[in-house]
Structure formats: C-alpha cells, structure tokens
Coordinates of C-alpha atoms in Angstrom, one line a residue:
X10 CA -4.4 43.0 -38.4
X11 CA -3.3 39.5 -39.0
X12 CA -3.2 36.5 -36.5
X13 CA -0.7 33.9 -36.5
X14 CA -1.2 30.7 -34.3
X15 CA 0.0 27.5 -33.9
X16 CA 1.2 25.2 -30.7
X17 CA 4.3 23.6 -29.4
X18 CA 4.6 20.3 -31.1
X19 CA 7.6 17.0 -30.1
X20 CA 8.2 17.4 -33.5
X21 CA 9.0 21.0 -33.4
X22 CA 11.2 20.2 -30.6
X23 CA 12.9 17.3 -32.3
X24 CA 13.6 19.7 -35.0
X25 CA 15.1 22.3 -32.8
X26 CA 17.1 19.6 -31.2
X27 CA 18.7 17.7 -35.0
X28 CA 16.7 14.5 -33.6
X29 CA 13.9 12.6 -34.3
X30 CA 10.1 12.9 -32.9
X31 CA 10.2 9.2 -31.2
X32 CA 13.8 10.1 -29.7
X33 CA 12.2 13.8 -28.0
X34 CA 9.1 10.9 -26.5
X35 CA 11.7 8.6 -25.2
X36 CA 13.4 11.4 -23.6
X37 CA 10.3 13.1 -22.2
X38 CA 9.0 9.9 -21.1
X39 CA 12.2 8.9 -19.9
X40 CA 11.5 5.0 -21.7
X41 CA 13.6 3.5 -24.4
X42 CA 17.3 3.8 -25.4
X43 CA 18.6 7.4 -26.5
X44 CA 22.5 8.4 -27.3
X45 CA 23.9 10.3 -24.3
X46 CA 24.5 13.0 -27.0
X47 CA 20.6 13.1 -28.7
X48 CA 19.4 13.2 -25.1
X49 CA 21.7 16.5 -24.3
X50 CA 20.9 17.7 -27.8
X51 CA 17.2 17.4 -26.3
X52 CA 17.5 18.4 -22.7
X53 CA 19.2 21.2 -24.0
X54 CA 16.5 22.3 -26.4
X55 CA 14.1 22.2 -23.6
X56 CA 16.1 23.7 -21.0
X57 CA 16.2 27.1 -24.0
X58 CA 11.8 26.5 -24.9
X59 CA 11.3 26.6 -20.8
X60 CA 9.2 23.4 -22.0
X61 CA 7.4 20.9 -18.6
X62 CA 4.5 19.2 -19.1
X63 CA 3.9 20.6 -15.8
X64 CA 3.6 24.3 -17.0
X65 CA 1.9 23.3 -20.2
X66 CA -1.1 22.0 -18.1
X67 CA -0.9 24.9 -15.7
X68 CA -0.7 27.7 -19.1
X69 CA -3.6 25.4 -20.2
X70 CA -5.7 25.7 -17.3
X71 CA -5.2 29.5 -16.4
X72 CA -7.7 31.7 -18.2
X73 CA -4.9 34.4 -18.9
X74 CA -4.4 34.6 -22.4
X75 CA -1.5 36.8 -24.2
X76 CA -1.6 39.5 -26.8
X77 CA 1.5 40.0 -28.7
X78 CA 1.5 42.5 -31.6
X79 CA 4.2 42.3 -34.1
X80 CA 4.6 46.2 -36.1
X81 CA 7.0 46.1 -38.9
X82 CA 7.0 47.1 -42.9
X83 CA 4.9 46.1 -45.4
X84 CA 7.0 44.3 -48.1
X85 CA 6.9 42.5 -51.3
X86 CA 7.3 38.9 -51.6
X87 CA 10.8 38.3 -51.2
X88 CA 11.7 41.2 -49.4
X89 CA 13.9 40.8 -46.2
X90 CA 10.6 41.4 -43.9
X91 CA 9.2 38.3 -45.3
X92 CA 11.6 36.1 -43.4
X93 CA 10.9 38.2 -40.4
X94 CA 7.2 37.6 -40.7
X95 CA 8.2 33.7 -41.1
X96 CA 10.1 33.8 -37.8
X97 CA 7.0 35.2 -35.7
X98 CA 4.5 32.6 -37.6
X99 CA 6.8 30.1 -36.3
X100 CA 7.2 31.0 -32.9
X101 CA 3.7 31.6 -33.0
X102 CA 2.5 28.3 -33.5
X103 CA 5.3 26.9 -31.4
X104 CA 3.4 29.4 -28.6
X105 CA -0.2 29.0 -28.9
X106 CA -0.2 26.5 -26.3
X107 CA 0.3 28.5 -24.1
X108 CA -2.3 30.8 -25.1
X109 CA -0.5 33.2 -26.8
X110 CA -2.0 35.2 -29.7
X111 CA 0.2 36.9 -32.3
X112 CA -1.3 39.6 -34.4
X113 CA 0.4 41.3 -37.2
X114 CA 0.5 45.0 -38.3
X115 CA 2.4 46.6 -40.9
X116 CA 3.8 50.6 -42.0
X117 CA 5.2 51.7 -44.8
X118 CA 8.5 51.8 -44.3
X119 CA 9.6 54.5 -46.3
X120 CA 6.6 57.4 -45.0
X121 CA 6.9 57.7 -40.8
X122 CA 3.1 59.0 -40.8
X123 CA 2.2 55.4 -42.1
X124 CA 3.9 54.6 -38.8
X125 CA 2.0 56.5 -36.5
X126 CA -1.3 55.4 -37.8
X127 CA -0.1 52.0 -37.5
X128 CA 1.2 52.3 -33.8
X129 CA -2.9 53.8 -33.3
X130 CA -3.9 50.9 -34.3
X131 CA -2.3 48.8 -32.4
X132 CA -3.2 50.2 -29.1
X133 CA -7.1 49.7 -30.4
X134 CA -6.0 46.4 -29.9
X135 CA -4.7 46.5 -26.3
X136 CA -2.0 44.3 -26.5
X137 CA -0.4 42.4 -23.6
X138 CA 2.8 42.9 -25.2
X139 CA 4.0 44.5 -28.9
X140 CA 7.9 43.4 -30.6
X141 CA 8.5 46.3 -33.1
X142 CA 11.1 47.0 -35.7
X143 CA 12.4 51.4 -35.2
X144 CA 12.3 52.5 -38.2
X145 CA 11.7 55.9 -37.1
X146 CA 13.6 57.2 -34.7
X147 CA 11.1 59.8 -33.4
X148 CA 8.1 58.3 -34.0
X149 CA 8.9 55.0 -31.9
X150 CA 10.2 56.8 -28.9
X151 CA 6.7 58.9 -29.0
X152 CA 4.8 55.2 -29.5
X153 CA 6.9 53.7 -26.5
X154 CA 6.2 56.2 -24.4
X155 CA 2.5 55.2 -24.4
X156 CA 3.2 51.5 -24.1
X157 CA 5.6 52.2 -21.2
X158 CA 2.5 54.8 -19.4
X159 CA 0.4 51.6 -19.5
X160 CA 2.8 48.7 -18.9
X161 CA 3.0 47.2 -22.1
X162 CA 6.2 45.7 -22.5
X163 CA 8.1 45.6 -25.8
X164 CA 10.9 44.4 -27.4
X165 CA 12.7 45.5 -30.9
X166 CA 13.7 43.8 -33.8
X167 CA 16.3 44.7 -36.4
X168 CA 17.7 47.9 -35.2
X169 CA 17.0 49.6 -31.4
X170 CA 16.7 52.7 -29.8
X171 CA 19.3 52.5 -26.8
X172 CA 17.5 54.9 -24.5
X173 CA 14.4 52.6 -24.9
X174 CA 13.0 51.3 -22.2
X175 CA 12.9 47.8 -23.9
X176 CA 12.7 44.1 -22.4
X177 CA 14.8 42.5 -25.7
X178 CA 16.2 43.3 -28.7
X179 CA 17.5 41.2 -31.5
X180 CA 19.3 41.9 -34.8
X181 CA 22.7 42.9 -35.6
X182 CA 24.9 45.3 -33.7
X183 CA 24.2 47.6 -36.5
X184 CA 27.6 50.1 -36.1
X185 CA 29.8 46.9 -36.6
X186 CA 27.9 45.4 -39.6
X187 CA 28.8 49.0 -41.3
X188 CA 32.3 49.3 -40.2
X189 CA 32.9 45.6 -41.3
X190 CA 31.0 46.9 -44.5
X191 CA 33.6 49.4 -45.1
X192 CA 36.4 47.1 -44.2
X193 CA 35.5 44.6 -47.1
X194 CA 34.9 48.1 -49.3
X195 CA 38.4 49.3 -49.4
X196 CA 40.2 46.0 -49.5
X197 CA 41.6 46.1 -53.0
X198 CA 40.9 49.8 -54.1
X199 CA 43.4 52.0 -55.3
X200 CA 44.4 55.7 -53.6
X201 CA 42.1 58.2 -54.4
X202 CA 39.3 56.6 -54.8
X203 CA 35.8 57.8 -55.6
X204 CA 32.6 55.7 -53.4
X205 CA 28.5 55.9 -54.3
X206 CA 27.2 55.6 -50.9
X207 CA 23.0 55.1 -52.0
X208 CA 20.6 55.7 -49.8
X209 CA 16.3 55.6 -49.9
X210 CA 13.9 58.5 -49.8
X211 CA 11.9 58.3 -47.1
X212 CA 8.8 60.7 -46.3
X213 CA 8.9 62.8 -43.2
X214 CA 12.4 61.1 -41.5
X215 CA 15.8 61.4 -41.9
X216 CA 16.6 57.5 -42.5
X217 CA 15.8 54.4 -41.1
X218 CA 17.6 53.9 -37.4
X219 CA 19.1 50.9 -39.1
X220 CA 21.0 52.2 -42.1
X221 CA 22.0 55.3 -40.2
X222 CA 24.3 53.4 -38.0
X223 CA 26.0 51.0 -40.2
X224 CA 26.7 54.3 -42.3
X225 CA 28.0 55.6 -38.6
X226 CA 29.8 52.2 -38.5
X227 CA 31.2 52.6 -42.3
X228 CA 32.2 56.5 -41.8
X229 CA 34.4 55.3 -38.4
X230 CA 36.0 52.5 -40.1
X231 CA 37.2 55.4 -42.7
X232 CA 38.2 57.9 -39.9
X233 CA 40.2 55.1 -38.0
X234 CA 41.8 54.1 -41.1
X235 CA 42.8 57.8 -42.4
X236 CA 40.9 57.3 -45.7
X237 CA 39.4 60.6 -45.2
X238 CA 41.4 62.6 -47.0
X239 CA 42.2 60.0 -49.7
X240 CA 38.3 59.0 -50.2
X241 CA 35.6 60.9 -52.6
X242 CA 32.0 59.9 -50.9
X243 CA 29.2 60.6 -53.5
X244 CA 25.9 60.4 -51.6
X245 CA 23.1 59.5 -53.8
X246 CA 19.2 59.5 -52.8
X247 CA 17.4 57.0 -54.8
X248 CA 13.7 56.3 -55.2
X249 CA 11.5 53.7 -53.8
X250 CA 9.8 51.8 -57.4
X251 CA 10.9 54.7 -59.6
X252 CA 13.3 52.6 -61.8
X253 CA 13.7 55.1 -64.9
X254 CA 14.1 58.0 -62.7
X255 CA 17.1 56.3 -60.8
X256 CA 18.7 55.3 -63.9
X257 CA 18.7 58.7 -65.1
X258 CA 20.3 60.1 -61.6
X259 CA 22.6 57.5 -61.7
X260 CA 23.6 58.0 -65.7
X261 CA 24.2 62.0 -64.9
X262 CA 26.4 61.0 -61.7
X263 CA 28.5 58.8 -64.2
X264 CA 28.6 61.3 -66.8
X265 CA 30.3 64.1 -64.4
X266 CA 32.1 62.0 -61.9
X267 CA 34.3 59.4 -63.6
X268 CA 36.6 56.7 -62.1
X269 CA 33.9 55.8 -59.4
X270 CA 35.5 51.9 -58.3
X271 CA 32.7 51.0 -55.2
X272 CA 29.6 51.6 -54.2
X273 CA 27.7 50.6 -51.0
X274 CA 23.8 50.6 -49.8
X275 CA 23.0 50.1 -46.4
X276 CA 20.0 48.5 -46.8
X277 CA 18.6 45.3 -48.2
X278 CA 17.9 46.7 -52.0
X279 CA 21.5 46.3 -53.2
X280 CA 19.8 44.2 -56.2
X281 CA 18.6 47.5 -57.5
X282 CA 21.4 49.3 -57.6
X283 CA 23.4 46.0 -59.7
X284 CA 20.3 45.7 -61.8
X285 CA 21.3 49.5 -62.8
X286 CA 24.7 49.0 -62.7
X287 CA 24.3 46.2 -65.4
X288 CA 21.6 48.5 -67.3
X289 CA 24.6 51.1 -67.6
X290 CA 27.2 48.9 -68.1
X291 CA 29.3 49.7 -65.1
X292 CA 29.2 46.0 -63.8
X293 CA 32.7 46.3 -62.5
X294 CA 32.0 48.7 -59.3
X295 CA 32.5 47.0 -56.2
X296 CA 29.6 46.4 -54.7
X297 CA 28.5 46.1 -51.5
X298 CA 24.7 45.5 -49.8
X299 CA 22.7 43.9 -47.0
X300 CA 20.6 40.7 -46.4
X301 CA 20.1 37.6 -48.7
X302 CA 17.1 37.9 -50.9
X303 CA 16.7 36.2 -53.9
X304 CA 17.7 38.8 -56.1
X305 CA 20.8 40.0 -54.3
X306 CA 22.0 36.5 -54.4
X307 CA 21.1 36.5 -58.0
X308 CA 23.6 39.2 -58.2
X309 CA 26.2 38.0 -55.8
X310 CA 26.3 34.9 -58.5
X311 CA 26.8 36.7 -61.5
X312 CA 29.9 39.5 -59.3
X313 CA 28.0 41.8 -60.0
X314 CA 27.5 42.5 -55.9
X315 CA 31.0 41.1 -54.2
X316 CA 29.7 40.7 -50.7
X317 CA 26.8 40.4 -49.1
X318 CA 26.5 40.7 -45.2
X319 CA 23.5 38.6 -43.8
X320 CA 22.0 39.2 -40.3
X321 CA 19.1 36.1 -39.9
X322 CA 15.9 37.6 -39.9
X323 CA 14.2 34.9 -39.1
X324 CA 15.9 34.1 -35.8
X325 CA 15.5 37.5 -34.8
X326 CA 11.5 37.5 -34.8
X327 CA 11.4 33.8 -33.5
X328 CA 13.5 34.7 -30.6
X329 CA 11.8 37.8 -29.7
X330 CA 8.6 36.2 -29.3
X331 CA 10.0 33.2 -27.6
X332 CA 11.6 35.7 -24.9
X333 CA 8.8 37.4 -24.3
X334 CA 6.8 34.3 -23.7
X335 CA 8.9 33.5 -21.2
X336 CA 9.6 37.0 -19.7
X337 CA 5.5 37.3 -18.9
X338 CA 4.0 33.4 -18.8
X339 CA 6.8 32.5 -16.5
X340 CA 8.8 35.3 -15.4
X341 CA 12.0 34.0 -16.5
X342 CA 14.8 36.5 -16.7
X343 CA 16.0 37.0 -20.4
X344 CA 19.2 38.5 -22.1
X345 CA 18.4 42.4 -22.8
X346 CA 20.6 42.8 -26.1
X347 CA 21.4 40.0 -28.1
X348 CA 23.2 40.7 -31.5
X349 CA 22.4 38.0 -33.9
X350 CA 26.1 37.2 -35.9
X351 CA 27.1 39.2 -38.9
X352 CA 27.6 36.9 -41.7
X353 CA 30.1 38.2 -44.4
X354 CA 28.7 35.8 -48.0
X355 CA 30.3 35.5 -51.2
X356 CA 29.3 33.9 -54.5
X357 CA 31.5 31.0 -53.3
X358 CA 29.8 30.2 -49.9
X359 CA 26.3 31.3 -50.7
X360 CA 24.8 28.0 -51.3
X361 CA 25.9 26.1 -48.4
X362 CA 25.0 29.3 -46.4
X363 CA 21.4 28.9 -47.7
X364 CA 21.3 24.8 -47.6
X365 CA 22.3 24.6 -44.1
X366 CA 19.2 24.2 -41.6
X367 CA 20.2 25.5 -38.3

C-alpha cells in the first residue's frame, strides 16, 4: 500500500485559476489591484475547492483525520492507469491539509482473484472512504457490499456499476464512447465489409465492465444503422505480453478471412494491435482504439491508428478525491454521475490536444 500526500498550496490555486500566486493573495487578502476577470477566474476556483481560511483552521484543529484508499490496476509505465495514479497524487497533496491520507493499492487487471485479494487488503486498512475503478463486475458488487455493511462510502472511476450504491462516479459514459467508436468505424467503408473487433484474456471474468459497454455502445450503433446484415464481425481474443503468439492468431485470421478493412479494440492497447498490423504488413486497416498513451499516439502519427478517443484520466481521479473531501469534511452535496467528455483525436489535432494545460 502506497501513500500519497501533499497540501493545498496559493499556487495550486493560482494554477487551477490561469493566474498568478500574488494575484490568488491579493484576492484572498482582498489588498492590491486584480482584473475583474482574474478575480472571477479566482473566486470561481475557490467557490469549486470549497476553500476558507476559516475551514482550513477548523480541518486543522479537529483531530478527525481521513482514510481514502484508491484500488485500481497495476500498470506499466506509460499505461493509461499511470495518469490516473497522477490525478489522485495531485489531489492528494492538494488535500493533506485537511488531513486527508491517500493510500494506494493495486490488482491485476486481467485475473479478478488478484482483485479480491486486493479488496482484503484494503479493509485491513479500515478506510474512511475507498474510490475504486470496476473492473469486475461481480467481484466489486461482492467488495461494495462490505463497504456499504460498515458505512464506507465509495466512489468509481473509469467505468460504474449502476445498481451501486456509490457517492460519485467519473469517467466516460462508456455506451456513447463505443457507439461514437463505431460511428467513426464505418465512415468511409465499403458494403460488405469484414471488422476485427479484439479483445483481452482475462482470468476468471467475462471482460472488464468498461470495454463491455462501449462494445454494447458499438454493437447499437450497428443495429440502429442496419449494418447487421451488411457487416462480418471477427472477434478475436488476444493475449496479455504474449507478442509471438498474437502475431501467429492474427497471421492465421488473415490467411482464411481476406478483405478485412477495420478493426477496433475497446481498450487502451490499440498500439499493439498497429504494432502487429505493421509486423504483417496490413497497415492499411482502419483502426480504431482508446486513451492517449505514448505509443498509441506514436501510431496515430504514422496512420497507422485513424482515431483515437480520449476520456482524461487524470481529471477523473483528481475529481473523485476532491468530491469526496467535500462530501465527508464538509458535507457538501456533490453531482452523483459526471461523465468526463469524449474526445475524438486525430494525427492532426494530437499535439495541441496534448500541449494544452487545462
């Protein structure tokens, strides 16, 4: 279990704000000359953060500390749940202050006992509060059972389980992001057409909660658009760091289905399947993936991957902890659902996507 900690800083506001430190003290301190629009850009940052010096020095005084526990995958750096982790360790040190304590705890994503050993663990810990991303549809319903039989309050991340008993979610309305997906798919593609749809192994599950529904979302767009009956689906299970075996399904698909124009993945490992692709030299499939990693941009530069749909990770941790700061420190009502936008990037937009700080 790791910690992450920090405090509310003026320069964090300032940051959050577009302004500078000095122009967040002026305001504060209500000294000096500020813009009419820096001091809105500031009141309005402060209004969101629940920030007053006056509840600062109360937090500070109380002896009632907070436990949050963030559960998600394990990942490699560079993977999408590194920019998740990055949002928490911000909001954690943006928190501390107010005597919040983040702990982290990771599952492999791709076995749901790792999971279940990993939601154990974090009731060891008795948390005040735990933000978690479903990856298992079962397995999390059994895990928030427990937390709602001793009032823990949670929140989820990335995808959620609707029947939850949750205080927040944030992430991407997941159904949407895969009908859009199959929107940009078919633009372009001739009648007839034969589609890879790829997904993970995973040990003891069906699929991540996530990728399910933005194949449910991809599948409707199809049914609405009478594609059905015009559309070859070839469903393909790939492995998880098994590069020679993959290439070798993949090879054998091409070998006895030809004519295949697009494929999608429903997941953030669309670099994979155009490093194969490239291995095999069938860079001209359409190609279609999740979430802006390093590698999948790589990709999205050379059009190898056409389109990449984005879903800010970061935001999505950052916020979660932030709401639930203010749901149990001060009681504040927060939004339940909050979809985070569904950004549709292209080689041509990518940069300024990436250069802009929000």
């Amino acid at each position: 279990m790791e910690k992450a900690k920090g405090k509310i800083r003026i320069k964090d506001i300032a940051r959050m704000a577009g302004v500078s430190a000095g122009t967040v003290d002026r305001v504060l301190h209500q000294r000096g000359i500020v813009s009419e629009k820096s001091r809105k850009a500031v009141n309005k940052v402060l209004e969101e953060i629940n920030y007053s010096p006056n509840l600062l020095a109360r937090s500070l005084a109380s002896k009632k500390s907070y436990r949050f526990i963030c559960l998600f995958p394990a990942y490699q750096k560079g993977e999408y749940w590194e920019s998740i982790e990055k949002g928490f360790r911000q909001a954690a040190e943006e928190f501390e202050n107010y005597k919040v304590e983040v702990l982290i705890e990771y599952f492999n994503q791709f076995d749901s006992s790792s999971f279940v050993e990993a939601a154990k663990t974090v009731m060891k810990y008795e948390p005040n509060a735990v933000i978690m991303s479903p990856v298992f549809r079962q397995e999390t319903l059994e895990f928030t059972h427990q937390l709602s039989e001793k009032n823990i309050p949670f929140s989820f991340i990335d995808s959620m389980i609707e029947d939850a008993d949750f205080i927040a979610y944030y992430g991407q309305h997941s159904s949407l992001s895969g009908y859009i997906g199959g929107k940009l798919l078919f633009q372009s593609l001739p009648p007839n057409s034969r589609i890879l749809i790829l997904h993970t192994f995973r040990k003891g599950s069906s699929g991540a909660i996530q990728t399910e529904n933005r194949k449910k979302g991809f599948l409707r767009y199809m049914e609405e658009n009478r594609l059905n009956d015009t559309t070859e689906l070839l469903s393909v299970e790939i492995f998880e760091d098994d590069d020679e075996r993959n290439i070798k399904l993949l090879q054998k698909i091409f070998d006895e289905c030809q004519g295949i124009q697009a494929a999608i993945t429903f997941n953030s490992k669309v670099h994979r399947l155009a490093k194969y692709f490239k291995i095999l030299s069938h860079p001209e499939i359409k190609l279609i993936g999740y979430d802006v990693l390093e590698e999948n941009i790589t990709y999205l530069k050379e059009d190898i991957v056409s389109y990449l749909i984005a879903q800010r990770p970061e935001k999505q941790a950052y916020c979660s902890i932030r709401d639930m700061s203010y749901h149990l420190i001060f009681n504040r009502k927060i939004n339940r659902i909050n979809y985070v936008p569904i950004d549709i990037l292209i080689k041509e937009n990518i940069d300024y996507y990436l250069n802009f700080n929000e």
